XYZ file of C-alpha atoms in Angstrom:
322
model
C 19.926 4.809 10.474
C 21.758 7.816 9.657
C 20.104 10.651 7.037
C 21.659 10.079 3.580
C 21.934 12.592 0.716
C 19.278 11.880 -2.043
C 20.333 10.520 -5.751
C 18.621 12.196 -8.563
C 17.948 8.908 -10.870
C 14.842 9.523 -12.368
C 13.509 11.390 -15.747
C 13.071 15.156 -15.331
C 9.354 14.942 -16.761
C 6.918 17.552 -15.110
C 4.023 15.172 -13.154
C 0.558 16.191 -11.680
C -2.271 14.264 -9.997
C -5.736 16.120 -9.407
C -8.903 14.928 -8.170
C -11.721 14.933 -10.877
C -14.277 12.809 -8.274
C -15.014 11.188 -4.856
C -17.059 8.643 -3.528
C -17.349 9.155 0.685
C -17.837 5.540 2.045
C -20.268 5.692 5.588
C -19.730 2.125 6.506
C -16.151 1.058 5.271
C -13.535 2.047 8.155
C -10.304 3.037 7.669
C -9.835 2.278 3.862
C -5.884 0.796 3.382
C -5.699 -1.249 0.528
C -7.559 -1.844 -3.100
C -7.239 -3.821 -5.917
C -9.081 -3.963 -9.388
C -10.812 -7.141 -10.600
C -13.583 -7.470 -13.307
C -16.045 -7.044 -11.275
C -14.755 -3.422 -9.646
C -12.635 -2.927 -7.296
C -11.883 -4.772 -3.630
C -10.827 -2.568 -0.677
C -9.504 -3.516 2.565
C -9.341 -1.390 5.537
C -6.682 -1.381 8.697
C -9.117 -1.589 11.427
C -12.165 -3.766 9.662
C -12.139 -7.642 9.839
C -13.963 -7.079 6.267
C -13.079 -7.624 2.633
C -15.301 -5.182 0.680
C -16.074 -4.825 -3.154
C -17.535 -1.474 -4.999
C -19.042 -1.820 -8.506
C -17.557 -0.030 -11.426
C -19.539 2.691 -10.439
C -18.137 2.872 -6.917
C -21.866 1.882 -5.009
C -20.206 -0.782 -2.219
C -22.025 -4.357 -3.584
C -20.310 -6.827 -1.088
C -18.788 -7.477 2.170
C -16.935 -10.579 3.084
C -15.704 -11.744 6.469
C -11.990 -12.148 6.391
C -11.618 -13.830 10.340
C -13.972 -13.098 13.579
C -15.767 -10.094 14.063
C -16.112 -9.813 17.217
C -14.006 -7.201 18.588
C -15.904 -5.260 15.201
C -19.068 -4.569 17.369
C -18.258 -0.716 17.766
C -17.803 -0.493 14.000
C -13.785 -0.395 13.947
C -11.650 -2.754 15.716
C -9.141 -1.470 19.037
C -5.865 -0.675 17.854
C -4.216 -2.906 19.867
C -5.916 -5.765 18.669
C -6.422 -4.740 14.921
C -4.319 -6.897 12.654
C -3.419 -3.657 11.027
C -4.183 -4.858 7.309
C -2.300 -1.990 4.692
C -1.774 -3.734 1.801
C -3.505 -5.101 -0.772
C -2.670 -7.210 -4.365
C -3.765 -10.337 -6.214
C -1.112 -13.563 -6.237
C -0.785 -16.299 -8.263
C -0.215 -19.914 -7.649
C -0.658 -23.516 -8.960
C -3.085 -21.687 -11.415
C -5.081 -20.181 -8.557
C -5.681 -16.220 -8.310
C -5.668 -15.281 -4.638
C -6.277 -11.490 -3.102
C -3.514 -11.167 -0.940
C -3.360 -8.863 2.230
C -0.476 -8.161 4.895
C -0.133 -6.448 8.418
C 2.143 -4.325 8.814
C 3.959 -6.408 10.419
C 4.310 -3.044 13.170
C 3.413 -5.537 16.372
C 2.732 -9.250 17.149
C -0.976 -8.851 15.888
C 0.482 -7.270 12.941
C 2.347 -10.268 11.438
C -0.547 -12.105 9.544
C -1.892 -12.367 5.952
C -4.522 -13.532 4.430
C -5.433 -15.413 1.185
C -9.104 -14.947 -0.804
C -9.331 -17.009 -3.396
C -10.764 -15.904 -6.239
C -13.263 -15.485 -8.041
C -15.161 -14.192 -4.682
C -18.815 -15.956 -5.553
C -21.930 -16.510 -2.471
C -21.635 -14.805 0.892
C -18.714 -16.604 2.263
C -15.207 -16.371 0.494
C -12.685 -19.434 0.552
C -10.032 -17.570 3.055
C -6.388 -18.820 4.297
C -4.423 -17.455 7.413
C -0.918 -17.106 7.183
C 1.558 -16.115 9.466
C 4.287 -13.763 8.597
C 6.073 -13.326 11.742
C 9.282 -14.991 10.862
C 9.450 -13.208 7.648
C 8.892 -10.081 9.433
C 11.319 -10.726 12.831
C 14.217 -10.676 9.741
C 13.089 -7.328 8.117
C 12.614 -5.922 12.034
C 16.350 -7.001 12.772
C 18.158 -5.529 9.874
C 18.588 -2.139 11.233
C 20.031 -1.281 7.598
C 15.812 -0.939 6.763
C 14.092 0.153 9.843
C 16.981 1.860 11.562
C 15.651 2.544 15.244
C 11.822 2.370 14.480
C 9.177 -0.321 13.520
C 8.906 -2.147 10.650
C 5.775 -1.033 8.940
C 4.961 -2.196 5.191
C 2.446 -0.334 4.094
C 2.608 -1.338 0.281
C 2.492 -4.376 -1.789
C 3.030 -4.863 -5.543
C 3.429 -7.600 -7.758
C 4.704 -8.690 -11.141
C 4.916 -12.006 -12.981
C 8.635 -12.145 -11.400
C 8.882 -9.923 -8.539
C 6.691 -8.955 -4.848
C 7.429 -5.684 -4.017
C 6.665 -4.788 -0.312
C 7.039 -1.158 0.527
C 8.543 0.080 4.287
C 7.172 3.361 4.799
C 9.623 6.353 6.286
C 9.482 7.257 10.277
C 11.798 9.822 11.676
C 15.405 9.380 10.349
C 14.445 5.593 9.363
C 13.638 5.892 5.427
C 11.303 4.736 2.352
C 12.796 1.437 1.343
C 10.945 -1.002 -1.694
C 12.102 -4.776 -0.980
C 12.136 -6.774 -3.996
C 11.646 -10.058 -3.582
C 10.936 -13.242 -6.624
C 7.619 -13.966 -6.657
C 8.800 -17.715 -6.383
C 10.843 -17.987 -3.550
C 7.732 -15.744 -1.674
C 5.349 -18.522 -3.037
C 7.397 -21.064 -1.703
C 7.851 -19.055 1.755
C 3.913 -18.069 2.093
C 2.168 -21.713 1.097
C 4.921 -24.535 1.331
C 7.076 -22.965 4.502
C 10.090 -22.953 2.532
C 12.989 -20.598 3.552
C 12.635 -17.172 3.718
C 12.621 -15.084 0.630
C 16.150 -12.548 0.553
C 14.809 -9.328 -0.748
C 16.835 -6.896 -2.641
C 16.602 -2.925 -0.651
C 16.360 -0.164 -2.556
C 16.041 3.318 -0.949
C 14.308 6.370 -1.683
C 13.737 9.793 -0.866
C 10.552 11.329 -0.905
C 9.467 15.407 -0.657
C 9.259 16.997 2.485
C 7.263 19.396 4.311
C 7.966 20.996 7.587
C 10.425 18.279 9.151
C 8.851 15.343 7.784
C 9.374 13.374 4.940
C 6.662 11.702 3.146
C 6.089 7.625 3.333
C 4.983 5.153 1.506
C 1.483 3.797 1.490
C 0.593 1.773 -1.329
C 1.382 0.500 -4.356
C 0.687 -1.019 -8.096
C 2.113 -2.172 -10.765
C 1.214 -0.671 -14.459
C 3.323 0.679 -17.641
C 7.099 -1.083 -16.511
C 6.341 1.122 -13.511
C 5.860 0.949 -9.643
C 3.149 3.428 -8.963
C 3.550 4.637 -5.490
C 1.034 6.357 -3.005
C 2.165 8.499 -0.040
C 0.954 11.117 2.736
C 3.289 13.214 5.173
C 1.261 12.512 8.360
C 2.943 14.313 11.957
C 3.258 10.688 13.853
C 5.498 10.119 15.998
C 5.372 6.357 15.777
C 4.096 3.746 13.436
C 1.523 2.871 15.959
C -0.353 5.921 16.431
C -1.838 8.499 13.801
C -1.174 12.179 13.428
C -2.048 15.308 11.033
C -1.891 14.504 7.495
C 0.070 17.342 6.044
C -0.463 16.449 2.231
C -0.845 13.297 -0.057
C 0.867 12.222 -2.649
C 1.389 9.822 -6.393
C 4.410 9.014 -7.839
C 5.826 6.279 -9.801
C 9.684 4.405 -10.082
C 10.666 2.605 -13.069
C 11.040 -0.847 -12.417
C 14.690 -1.104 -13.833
C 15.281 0.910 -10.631
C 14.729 -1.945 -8.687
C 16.414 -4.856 -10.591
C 19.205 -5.151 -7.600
C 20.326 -3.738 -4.428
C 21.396 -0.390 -4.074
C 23.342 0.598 -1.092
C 21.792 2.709 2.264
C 24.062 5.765 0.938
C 22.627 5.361 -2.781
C 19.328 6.610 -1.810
C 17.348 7.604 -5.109
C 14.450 10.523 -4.894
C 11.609 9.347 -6.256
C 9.384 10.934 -8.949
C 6.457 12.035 -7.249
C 3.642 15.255 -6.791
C 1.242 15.788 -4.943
C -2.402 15.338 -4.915
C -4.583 18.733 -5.855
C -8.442 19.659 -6.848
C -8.596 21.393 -10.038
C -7.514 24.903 -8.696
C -3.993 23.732 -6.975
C -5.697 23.433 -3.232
C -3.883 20.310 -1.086
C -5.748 17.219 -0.740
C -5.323 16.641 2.765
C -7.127 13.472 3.415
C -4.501 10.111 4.083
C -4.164 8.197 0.549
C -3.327 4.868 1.613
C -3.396 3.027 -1.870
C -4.218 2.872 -5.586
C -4.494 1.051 -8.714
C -3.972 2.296 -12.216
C -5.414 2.497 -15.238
C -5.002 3.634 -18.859
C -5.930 7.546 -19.657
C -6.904 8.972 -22.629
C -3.811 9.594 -23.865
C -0.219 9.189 -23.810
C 0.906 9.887 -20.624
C -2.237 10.262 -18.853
C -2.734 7.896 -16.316
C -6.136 7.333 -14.306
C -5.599 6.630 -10.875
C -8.220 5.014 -8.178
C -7.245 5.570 -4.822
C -8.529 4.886 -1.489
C -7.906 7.518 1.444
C -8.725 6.945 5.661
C -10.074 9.794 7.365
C -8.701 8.162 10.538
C -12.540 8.791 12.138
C -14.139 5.322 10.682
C -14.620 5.977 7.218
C -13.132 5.822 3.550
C -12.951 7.779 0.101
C -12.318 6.717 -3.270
C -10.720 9.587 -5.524
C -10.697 9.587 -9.274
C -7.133 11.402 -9.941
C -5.994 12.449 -13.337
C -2.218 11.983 -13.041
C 0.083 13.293 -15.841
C 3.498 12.384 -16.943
C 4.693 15.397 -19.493
């Protein structure tokens, strides 16, 4: 897919995001994916067969099997055989609340979700398989999204209408958000109906050195889609590299109400992710959720970051719209 020219289309407002705490997590590889619930906060990671769940306070309370362990004996699982979870959000159907996570859909392992159906309550969660792959053969073959490369979703949001899955940029491939009714993806994910068509919309996101910054995660809060996303030196959607910086932004949702052409490519609001004196995070921010600040325009942000060595981080960022 060929570079295209970025679209200003969003509000000139000045943004910020800076940590204000961490929480270093030992024992949970590879952190990819959270989601809030009332009982704290559920994280998936990319290379763990485990659901986990942290307390309000961020101390880890639970761990739930999600599908075999076995190949988790060495405390990650190989990268050829992980199912490469990156995505994390909770679903709704028939009156059920599910947790909802999704491969990447990079490689044949990488084609699966899986369904926890909440509430989570004992040692042994009520978990569904899915498969994804014919869902994910259709985004693979329209070149328009993945150009040359992989297709690698890395995000997932959703609304009371809309699932929002999130393609992450690789060389001159480029950040695209599919929107997609939640119904027809209900219908698709637990009654095998026809595949869901998703609407494309493409976006731009800031560079550093000759790479442009990709999507990681995603959440829904305020009419907006809050974004995560790290500029990371990989050559491939397979293998990790540096991580040159991290960053938050958001997109209004009436910026993804229909599709917008390969050539219409919108730059997204986004900054990115500082202590309190300006110094780079440079750890991998793979997700978030959001919550109110204490003010207008103050947003407080819990995100998970992979160290890509076996372990995870939860930051507490401050992120401003002014």
């Amino acid at each position: 897919m060929e570079e295209k020219k970025g679209t200003e289309k969003v509000d000139a407002k000045t943004i910020t995001a800076v940590v204000t705490g961490k929480t270093f997590y030992e024992n949970i590889p590879s952190g990819s994916g959270i989601e809030t619930a009332p009982e704290g906060y559920y994280i998936i990671g990319d290379d763990s067969p485990f659901l986990y769940l942290v307390d309000k306070d961020f101390k880890q309370v639970g761990r739930y099997a999600l599908f075999d362990t076995t190949e988790f004996k060495n405390g990650r699982i190989p990268k050829p055989l992980k199912p490469d979870l990156e995505s994390l959000a909770t679903i709704n159907y028939k009156g059920k609340s599910y947790l909802l996570t999704l491969g990447s859909g990079s490689s044949e392992m990488r084609n699966k979700a899986f369904l926890v159906e909440l509430p989570v309550s004992g040692g042994k969660p009520v978990v569904k398989e899915a498969g994804l792959k014919a869902l994910f053969d259709a985004l693979q073959q329209d070149t328009t999204i993945v150009g040359a490369e992989l297709l690698n979703i890395e995000g997932l949001a959703i609304s009371d209408e809309n699932i929002y899955l999130l393609q992450r940029a690789l060389n001159k491939a480029g950040n695209v958000v599919l929107t997609m009714k939640v119904s027809d993806f209900n219908a698709y994910l637990f009654e095998d109906k026809p595949l869901p068509v998703p609407a494309a919309t493409f976006f731009r996101l800031p560079a550093l050195q000759q790479y442009q910054a990709g999507f990681s995660g995603a959440y829904i809060f305020d009419d907006k889609l809050f974004f995560t996303a790290s500029i990371e030196s990989a050559p491939n959607a397979i293998l990790d590299g540096e991580v040159l910086g991290s960053y938050i932004g958001y997109i209004p949702l009436s910026d993804l109400k229909e599709t917008i052409a390969a050539d219409k490519t919108i730059v997204a609001k986004a900054t990115k992710v500082t202590d309190n004196k300006g110094k780079t995070y440079t750890g991998k921010i793979e997700s978030l959720v959001v919550e109110k600040g204490n003010k207008a325009g103050n947003y407080r942000v819990i995100a998970i970051s992979d160290d890509d060595q076996g372990h995870s981080e939860i930051l507490e960022v401050e992120f401003i719209v002014e």
